[in-house]
Each structure stands twice: as C-alpha cells, then as structure tokens.
CSV table of C-alpha atoms in Angstrom, one decimal:
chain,number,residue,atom,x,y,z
A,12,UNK,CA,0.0,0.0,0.0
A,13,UNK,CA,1.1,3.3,-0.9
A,14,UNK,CA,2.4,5.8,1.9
A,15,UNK,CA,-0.3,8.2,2.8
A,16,UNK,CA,1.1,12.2,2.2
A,17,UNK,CA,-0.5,15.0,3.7
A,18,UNK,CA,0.4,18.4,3.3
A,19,UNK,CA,-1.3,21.0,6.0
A,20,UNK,CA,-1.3,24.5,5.2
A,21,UNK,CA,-2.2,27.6,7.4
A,22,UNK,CA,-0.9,29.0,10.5
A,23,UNK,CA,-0.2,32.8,11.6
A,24,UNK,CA,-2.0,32.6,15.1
A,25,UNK,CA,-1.9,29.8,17.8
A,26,UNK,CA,-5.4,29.5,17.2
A,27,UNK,CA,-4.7,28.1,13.4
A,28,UNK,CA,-1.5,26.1,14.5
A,29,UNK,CA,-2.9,23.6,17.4
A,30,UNK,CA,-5.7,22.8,15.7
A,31,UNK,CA,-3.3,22.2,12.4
A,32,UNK,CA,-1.1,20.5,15.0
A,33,UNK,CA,-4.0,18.3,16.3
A,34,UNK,CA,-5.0,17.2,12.8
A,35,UNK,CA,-1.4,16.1,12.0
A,36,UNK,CA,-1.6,13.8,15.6
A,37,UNK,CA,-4.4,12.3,14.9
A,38,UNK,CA,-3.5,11.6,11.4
A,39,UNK,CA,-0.4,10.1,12.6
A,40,UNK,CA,-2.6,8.2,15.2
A,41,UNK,CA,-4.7,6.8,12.9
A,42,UNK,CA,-2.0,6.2,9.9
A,43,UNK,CA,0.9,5.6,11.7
A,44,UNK,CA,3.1,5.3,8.5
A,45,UNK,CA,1.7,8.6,7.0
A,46,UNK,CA,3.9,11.3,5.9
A,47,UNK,CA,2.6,14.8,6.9
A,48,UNK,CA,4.2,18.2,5.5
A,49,UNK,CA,3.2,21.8,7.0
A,50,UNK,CA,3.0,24.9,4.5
A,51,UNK,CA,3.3,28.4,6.7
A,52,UNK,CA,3.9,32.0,6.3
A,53,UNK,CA,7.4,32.8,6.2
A,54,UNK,CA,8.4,34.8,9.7
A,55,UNK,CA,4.9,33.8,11.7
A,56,UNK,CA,4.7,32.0,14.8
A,57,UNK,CA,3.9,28.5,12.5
A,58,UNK,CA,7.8,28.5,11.6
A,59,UNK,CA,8.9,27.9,14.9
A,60,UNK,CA,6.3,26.2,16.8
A,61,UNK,CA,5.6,23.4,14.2
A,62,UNK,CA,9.2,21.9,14.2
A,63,UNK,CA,9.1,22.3,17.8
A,64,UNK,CA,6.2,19.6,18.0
A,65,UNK,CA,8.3,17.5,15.9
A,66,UNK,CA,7.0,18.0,11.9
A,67,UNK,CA,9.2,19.5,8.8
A,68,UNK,CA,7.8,23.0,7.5
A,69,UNK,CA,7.8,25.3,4.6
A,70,UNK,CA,7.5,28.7,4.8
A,71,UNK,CA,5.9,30.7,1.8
A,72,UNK,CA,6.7,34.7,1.4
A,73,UNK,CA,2.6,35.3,1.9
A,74,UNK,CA,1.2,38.3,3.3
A,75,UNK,CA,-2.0,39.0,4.7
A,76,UNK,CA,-4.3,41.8,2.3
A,77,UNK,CA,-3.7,45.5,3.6
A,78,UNK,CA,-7.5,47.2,4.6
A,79,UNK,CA,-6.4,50.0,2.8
A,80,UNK,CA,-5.5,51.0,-0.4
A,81,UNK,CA,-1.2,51.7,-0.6
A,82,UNK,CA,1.8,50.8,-1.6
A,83,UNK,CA,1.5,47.7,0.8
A,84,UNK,CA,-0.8,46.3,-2.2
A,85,UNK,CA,1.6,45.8,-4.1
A,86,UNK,CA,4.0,44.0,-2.0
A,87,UNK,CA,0.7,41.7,-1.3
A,88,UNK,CA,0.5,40.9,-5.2
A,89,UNK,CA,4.2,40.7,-5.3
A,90,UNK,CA,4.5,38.5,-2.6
A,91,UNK,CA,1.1,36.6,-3.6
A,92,UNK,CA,2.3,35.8,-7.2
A,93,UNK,CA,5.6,34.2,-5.7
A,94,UNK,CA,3.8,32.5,-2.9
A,95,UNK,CA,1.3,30.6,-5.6
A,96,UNK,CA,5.0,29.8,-8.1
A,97,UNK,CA,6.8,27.9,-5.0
A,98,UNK,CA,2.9,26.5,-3.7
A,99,UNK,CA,3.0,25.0,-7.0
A,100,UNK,CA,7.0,23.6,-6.9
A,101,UNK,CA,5.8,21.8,-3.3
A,102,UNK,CA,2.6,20.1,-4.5
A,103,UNK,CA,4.8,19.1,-7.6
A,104,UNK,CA,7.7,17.9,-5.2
A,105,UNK,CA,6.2,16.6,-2.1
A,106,UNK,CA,3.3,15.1,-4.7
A,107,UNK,CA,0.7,14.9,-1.5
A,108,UNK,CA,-2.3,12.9,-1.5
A,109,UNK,CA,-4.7,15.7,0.0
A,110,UNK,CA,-4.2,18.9,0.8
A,111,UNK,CA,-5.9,20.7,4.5
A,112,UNK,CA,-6.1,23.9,5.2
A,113,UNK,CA,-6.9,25.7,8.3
A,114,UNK,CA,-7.0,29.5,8.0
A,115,UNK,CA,-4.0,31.7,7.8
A,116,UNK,CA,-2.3,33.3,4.8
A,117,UNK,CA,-0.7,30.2,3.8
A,118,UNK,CA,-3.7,28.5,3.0
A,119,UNK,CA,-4.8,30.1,0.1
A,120,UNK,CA,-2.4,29.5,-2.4
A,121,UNK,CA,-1.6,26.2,-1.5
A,122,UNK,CA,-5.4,24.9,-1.3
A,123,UNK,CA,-5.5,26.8,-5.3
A,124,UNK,CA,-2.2,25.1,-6.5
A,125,UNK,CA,-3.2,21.8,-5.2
A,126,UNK,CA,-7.0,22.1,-6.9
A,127,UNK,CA,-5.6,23.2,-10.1
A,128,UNK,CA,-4.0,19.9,-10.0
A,129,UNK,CA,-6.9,18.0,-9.1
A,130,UNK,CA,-6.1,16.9,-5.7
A,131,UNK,CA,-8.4,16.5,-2.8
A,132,UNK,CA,-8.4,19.5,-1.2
A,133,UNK,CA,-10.5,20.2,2.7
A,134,UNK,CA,-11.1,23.2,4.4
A,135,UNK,CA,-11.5,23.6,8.0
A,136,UNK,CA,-13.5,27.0,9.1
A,137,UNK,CA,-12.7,27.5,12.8
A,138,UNK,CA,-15.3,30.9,13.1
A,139,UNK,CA,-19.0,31.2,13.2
A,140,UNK,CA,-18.2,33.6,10.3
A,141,UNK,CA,-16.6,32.7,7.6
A,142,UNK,CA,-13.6,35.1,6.0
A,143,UNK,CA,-13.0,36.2,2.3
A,144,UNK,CA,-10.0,34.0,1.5
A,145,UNK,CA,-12.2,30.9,3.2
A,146,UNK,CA,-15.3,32.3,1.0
A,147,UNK,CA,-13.2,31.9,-1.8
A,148,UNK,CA,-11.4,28.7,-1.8
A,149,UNK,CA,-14.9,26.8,-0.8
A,150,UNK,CA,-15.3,27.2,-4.7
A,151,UNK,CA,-12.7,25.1,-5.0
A,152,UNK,CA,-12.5,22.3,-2.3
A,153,UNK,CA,-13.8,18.8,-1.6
A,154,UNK,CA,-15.1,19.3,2.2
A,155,UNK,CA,-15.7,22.1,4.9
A,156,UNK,CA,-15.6,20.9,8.2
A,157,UNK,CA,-17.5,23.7,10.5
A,158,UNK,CA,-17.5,24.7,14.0
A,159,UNK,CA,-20.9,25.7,13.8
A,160,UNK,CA,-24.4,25.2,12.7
A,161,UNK,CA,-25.9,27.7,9.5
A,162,UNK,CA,-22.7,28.1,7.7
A,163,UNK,CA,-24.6,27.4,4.6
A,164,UNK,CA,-25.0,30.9,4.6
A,165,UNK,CA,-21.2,31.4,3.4
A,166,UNK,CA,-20.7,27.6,1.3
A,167,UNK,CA,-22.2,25.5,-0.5
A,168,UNK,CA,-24.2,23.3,1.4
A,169,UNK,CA,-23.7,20.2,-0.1
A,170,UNK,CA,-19.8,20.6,0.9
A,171,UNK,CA,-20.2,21.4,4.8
A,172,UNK,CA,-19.6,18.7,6.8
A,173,UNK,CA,-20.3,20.4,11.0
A,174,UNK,CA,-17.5,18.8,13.0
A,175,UNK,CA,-16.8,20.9,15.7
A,176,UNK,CA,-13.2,22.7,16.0
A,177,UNK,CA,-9.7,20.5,16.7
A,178,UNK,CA,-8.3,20.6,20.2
A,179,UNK,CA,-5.1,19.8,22.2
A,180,UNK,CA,-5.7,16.0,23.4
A,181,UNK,CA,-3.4,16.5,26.4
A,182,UNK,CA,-6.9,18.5,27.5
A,183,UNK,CA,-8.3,15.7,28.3
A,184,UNK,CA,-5.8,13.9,30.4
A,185,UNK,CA,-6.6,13.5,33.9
A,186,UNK,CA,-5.0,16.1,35.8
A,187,UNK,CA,-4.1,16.2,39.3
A,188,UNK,CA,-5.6,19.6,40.9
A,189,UNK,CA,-3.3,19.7,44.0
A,190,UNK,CA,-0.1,19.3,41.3
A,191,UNK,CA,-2.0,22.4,39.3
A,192,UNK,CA,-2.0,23.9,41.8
A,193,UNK,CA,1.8,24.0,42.8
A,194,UNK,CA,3.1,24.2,39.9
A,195,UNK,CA,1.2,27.8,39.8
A,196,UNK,CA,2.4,28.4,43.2
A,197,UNK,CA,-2.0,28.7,44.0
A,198,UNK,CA,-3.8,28.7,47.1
A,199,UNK,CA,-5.8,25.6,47.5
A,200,UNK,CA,-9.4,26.4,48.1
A,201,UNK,CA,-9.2,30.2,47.3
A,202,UNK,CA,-10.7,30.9,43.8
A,203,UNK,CA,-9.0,31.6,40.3
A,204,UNK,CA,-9.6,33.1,37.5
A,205,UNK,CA,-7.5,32.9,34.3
A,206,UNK,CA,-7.4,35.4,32.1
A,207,UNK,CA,-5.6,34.9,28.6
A,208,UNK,CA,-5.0,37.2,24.9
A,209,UNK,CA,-3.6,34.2,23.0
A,210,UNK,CA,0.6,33.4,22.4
A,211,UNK,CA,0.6,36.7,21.8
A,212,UNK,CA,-1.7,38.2,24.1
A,213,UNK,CA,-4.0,40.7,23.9
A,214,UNK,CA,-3.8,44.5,25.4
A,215,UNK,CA,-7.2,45.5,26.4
A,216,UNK,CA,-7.0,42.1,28.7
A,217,UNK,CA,-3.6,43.1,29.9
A,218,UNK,CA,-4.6,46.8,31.1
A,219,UNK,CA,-7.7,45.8,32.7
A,220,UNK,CA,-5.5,43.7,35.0
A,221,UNK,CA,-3.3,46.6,35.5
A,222,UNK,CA,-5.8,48.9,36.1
A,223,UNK,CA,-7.9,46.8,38.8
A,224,UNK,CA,-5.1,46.0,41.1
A,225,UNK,CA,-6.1,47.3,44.2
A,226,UNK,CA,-9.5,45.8,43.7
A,227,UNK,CA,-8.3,42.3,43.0
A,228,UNK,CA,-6.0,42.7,46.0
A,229,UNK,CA,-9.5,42.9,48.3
A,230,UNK,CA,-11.2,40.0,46.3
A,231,UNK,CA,-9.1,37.7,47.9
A,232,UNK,CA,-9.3,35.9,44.4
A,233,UNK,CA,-6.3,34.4,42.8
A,234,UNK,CA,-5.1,35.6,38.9
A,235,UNK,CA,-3.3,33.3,36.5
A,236,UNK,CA,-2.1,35.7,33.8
A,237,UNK,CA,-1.0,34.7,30.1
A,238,UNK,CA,0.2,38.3,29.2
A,239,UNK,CA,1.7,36.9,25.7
A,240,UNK,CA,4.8,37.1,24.1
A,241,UNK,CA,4.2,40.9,22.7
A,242,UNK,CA,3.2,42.8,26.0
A,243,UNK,CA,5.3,40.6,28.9
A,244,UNK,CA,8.6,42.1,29.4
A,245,UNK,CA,6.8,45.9,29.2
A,246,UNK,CA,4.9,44.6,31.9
A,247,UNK,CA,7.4,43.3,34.5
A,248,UNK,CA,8.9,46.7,34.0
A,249,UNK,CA,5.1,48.2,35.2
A,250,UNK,CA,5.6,46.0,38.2
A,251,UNK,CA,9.3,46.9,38.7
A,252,UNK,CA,10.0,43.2,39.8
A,253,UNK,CA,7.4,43.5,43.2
A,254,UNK,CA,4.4,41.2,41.2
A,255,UNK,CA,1.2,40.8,44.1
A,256,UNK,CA,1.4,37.9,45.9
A,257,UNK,CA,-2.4,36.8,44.4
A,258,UNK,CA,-1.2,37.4,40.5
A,259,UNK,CA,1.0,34.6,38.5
A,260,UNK,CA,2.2,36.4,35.7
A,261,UNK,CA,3.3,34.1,32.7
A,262,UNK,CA,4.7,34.8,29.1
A,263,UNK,CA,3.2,31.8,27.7
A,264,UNK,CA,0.8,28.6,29.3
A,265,UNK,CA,2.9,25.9,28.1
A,266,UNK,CA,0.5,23.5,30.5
A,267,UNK,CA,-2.7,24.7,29.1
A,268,UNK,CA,-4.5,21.1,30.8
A,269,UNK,CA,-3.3,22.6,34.6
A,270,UNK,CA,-4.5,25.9,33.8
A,271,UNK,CA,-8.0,25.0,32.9
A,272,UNK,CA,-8.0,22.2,35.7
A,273,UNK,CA,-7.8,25.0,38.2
A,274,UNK,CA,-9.9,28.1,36.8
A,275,UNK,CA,-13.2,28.5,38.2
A,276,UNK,CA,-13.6,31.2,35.7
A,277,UNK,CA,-11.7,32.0,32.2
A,278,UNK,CA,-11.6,35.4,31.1
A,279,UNK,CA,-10.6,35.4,27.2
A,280,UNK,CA,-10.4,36.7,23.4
A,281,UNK,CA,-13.2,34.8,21.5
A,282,UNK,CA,-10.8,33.1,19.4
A,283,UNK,CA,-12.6,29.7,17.6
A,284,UNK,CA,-10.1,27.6,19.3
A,285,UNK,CA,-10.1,28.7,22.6
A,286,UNK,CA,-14.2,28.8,22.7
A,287,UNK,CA,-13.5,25.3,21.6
A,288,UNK,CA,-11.3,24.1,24.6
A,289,UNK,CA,-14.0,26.4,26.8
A,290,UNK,CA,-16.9,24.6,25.9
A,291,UNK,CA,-15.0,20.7,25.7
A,292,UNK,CA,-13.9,21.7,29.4
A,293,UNK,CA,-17.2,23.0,30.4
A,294,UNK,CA,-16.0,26.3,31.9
A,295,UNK,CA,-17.7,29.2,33.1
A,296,UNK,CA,-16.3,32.5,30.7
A,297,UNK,CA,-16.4,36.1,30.1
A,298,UNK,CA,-15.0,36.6,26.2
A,299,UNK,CA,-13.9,40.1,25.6
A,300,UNK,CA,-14.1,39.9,21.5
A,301,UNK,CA,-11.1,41.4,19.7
A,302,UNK,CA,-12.1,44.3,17.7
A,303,UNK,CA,-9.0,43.8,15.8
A,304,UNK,CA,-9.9,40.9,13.2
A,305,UNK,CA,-11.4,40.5,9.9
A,306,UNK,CA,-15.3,40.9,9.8
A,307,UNK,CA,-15.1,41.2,13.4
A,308,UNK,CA,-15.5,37.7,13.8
A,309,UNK,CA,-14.8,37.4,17.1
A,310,UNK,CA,-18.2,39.3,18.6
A,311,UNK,CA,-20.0,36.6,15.9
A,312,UNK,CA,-18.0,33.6,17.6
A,313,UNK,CA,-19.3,34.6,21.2
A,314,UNK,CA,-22.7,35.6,20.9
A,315,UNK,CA,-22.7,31.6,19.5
A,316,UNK,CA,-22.0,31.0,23.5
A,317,UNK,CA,-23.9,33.8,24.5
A,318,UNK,CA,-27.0,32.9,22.8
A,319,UNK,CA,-27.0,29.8,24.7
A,320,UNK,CA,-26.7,31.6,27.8
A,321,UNK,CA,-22.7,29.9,28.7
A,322,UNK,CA,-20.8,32.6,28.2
A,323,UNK,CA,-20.6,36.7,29.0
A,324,UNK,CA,-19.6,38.7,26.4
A,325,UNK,CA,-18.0,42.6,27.6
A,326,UNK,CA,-17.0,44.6,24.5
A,327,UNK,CA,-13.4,45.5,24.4
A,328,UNK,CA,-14.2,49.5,24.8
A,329,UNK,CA,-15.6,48.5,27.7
A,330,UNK,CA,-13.5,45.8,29.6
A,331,UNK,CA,-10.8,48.2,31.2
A,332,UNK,CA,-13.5,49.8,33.4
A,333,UNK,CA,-16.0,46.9,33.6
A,334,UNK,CA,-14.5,43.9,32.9
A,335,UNK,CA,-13.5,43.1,36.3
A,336,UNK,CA,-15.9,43.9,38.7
A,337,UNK,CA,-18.9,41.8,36.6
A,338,UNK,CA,-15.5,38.9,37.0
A,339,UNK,CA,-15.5,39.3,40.4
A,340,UNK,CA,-19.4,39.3,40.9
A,341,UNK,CA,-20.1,36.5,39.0
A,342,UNK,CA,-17.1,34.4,40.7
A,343,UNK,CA,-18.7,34.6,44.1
A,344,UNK,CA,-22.0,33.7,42.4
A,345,UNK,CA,-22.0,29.9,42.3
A,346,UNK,CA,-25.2,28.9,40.8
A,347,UNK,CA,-24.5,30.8,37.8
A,348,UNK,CA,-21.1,29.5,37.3
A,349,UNK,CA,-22.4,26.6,37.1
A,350,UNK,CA,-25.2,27.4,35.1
A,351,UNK,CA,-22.3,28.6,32.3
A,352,UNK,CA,-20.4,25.7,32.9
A,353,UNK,CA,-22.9,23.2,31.9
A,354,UNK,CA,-24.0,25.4,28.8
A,355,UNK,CA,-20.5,25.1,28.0
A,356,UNK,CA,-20.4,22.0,28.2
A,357,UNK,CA,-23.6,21.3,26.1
A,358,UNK,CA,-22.0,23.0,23.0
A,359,UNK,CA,-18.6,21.3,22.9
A,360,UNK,CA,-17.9,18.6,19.9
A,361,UNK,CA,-15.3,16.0,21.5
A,362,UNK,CA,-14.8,14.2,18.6
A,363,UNK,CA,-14.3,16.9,16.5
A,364,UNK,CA,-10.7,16.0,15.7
A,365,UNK,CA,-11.0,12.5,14.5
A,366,UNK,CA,-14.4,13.7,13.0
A,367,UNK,CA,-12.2,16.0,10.0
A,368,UNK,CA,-9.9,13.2,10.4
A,369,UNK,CA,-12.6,10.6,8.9
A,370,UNK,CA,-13.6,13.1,6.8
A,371,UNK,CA,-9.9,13.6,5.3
A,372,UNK,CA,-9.0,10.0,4.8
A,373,UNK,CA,-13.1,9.6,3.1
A,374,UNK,CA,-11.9,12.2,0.2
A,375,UNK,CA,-8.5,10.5,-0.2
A,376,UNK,CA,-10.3,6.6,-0.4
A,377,UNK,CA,-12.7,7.8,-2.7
C-alpha cells in the first residue's frame, strides 16, 4: 500500500496552528506510516512552533491583504504571485495525496495550487463567520468541516460537513488539581480566575489587570495571567519586579491542561479555538471579542456562546473599566457559574478532531 502524504497549510495565530497540529496527531494516530508536510507563512509563529512539535515545514513569502489602499498592495501581489510559483514547486515535489487547510495566509495559495492539480483539497473553518480568503477557496474544495451550525449561509451546502473545532488532546488527560496547583504556586481552596490574549496576548485584557489592582488585592481571588509574548517584558517593567502575591504572571501557558483544571472562571479573546477548549472543558467564561480581526469575527464567535446563555460577552471598549468587577461578581455567584459551565459544556464537539480526520481519509479513499 502506498504511503499516505499530507500536506497541512495555514498558520499565523496559535489558534490556526494547534488545531493544524491536532489534525497532524491524529492523522499520525490513525495512519501511523503517514507522511505529513506543513506549509506556513514565512516569519509567523507557525515556523517555529511546528518543528518544535516534531513536523518539517515550509514557509511561503505570503502576506495578509492591507484594509487600505497603498503601496502595501503591491507588495501583497508581489508576494502573492511568488507564494502561488513555490505552492505550485511543493505540491509538484512533495506530490501529497490531499491537501488541508486551516485559515492563515498560507492556506490560500496552496489549497489553489493543489485544486488546479486535481487533488483533494479540505477546508477547516474555525469561526462562526466565515472570512473572504475561506469564502473563496470553498469554490474550489472537496469538504468544509465547521464549528458551527448555518454556515450554509457562506458555502455550499452540499460541501459542509459540522465537526466541531480540533483541540489539544493532552486537555483531556486527567490532571491532578493539587499538582495544578503548585506548579502555579496557587492557594488551594481560594478561587482563580485565568485570564488569557492568546501566544501573543492581547492589550485590552492586559490593562484591565493593571488597572484593577487594588481591587483584585480585596477579592481575595487568585489571577493566572497569560500576558503573551508581545506585552510581557513591558509589563514586569510596570511591576518593577514586586508582582502581588495573588497574580502569577506568565509569558506563555505551556501547560494549558493545569490551567484550565484549576480556573473556576476564564476570562478570554473569543478566538474559535479557545471557545473550543472552553466549551469541551465545560468552563464558566467572560469573552472580551477582539475588535482587531477580519469581519469582526470574534463578537460573531461569542454571541454563538452567548446565545445559549454559557458565556458573557463585555466589549473590548468597555473591559478596562468593567470587565472586572462583573468577573468578580459572578465568581462569588455559584449557581450561575455553574449554570455557564454546563452550557458550555452542552456546545462542545469532542470528537471533533478525528471527526475532519474521517472526513480527510473519506476524500482520499474515494
């Protein structure tokens, strides 16, 4: 039998590389001897993380589309046209047997380059709302798999296939909540909240921390803080090296199963993927929506939680001065925790991952 190649394409935010990354283990889980290439954006996050979790990748020079017309266009095109010659040298070289892609800039021109030469080519959408490049290639592909119900309203119907969004598996290992607890140096019994922005993290989230201090001091309630890669060094310079005793400041989660194992609240972005790990772990959330992204897709992805009463959504004008005291009221209100929790809970798709797996190895058997 013929070795089974994959190429996966996408990348640009953590929240298009694990679920890339938990496609590729589950591929390798259920075709051990298959051989699985990554296509990324030269100088994103992708380049370095993917090799880290042991798969060779290939950057392409890909940019993302300026909003407004200058000479940034024309590095785009530039940059575009060259990205779809070397797409078209790695499907020719690496000669894969389907081709996935999962949002980023790097998907586009490979997902074309492979169609043009009649390969099998599936999409996964992580949003509620689909974006233009996604829009576009669904012209072209085999499969959609979707997070979420209606998205008929963005492709054709007869190529959606509703999965649910890929997660990290180590979410689901048992965890040991004393261990969690030490290894965040936490109070046992007092209660947390963990508040992330993504790898990189995310500003608004990061001064309403700063700008609550004295308040959080009174609560009695315990802070784990993913400040991200962009924003963490300016902020130990805020704190001038005296951090309070009841906030654990860290660059980057790197054991995202501990974290969650101990929040009895998660304050976040409403990025797909982290909704996702939310609502599989059945935690109570506030999502402050970044007003930063494409379509604002974000708002879209949490009133999807909202509208099923398990999340809160404050907008991000708003979060500095509010986001913290509705935090702190709701924390000490247990009834309605809970009530999130098992809204949450309700919405998550645990087989999502080896769902877009099936639906992967269907087009290539076909």
């Amino acid at each position: 039998m013929k070795k089974l190649k994959v190429i996966i394409s996408g990348g640009g935010t953590g929240g298009h590389i694990f679920p890339a990354l938990a496609i590729a283990n589950e591929l390798k889980a259920q075709v051990p001897e298959v051989d699985i290439l990554f296509v990324g954006a030269k100088g994103k996050m992708e380049m370095e993380r993917v090799p880290m979790a042991g798969y060779p990748i290939v950057g392409l020079p890909v940019i993302g589309l300026p909003r407004k017309l200058s000479f940034k266009l024309i590095h785009f095109l530039w940059s575009l046209n060259k990205s779809m010659i070397e797409a078209r040298k790695i499907i020719r070289g690496f000669r894969p047997d389907v081709v996935v892609g999962v949002g980023g800039f790097a998907s586009g021109p490979v997902l074309k380059a492979a169609a043009q030469k009649g390969i099998p080519t599936i999409l996964q959408e992580q949003n509620s709302y689909a974006g233009k490049t996604n829009k576009w290639l669904s012209k072209r592909v085999k499969k959609i798999c979707v997070a979420y119900p209606n998205m008929e309203r963005y492709f054709p119907k007869w190529r959606i296939v509703l999965t649910g969004n890929p997660f990290r598996q180590n979410l689901l290992n048992q965890v040991d909540k004393k261990e969690a607890c030490q290894f965040f140096e936490l109070q046992e019994g007092k209660p947390v909240i963990l508040v992330m922005g993504g790898s990189l993290g995310a500003r608004t989230l990061n001064e309403s921390i700063l700008s609550n201090l004295d308040l959080l001091d009174q609560s009695g309630v315990q802070i784990i803080w993913q400040s991200g890669s962009f924003y963490h060094k300016a902020i130990l310079e805020r704190f001038n090296g005296k951090l309070r005793k009841n906030i654990h400041l860290i660059e980057f989660l790197s054991r995202m199963d501990f974290a969650y194992a101990v929040a009895d609240l998660v304050i976040s972005r409403a990025g797909a993927s982290t909704i996702s790990e939310i609502c599989l772990l059945g935690k109570a959330s506030i999502l402050v929506p970044s007003p930063n992204v494409a379509e604002d897709h974000q708002t879209k992805n949490a009133m999807a939680l909202v509208e099923n009463e398990a999340a809160i959504m404050v907008k991000d004008g708003m979060a500095v001065k509010n986001l913290f005291p509705i935090a702190l009221e709701l924390i000490q209100d247990e009834e309605r925790l809970k009530k999130l929790s098992e809204n949450s809970l309700k919405m998550a798709k645990p087989n999502a991952t080896s769902d877009i797996v099936k639906v992967i190895l269907n087009e290539v058997n076909k």
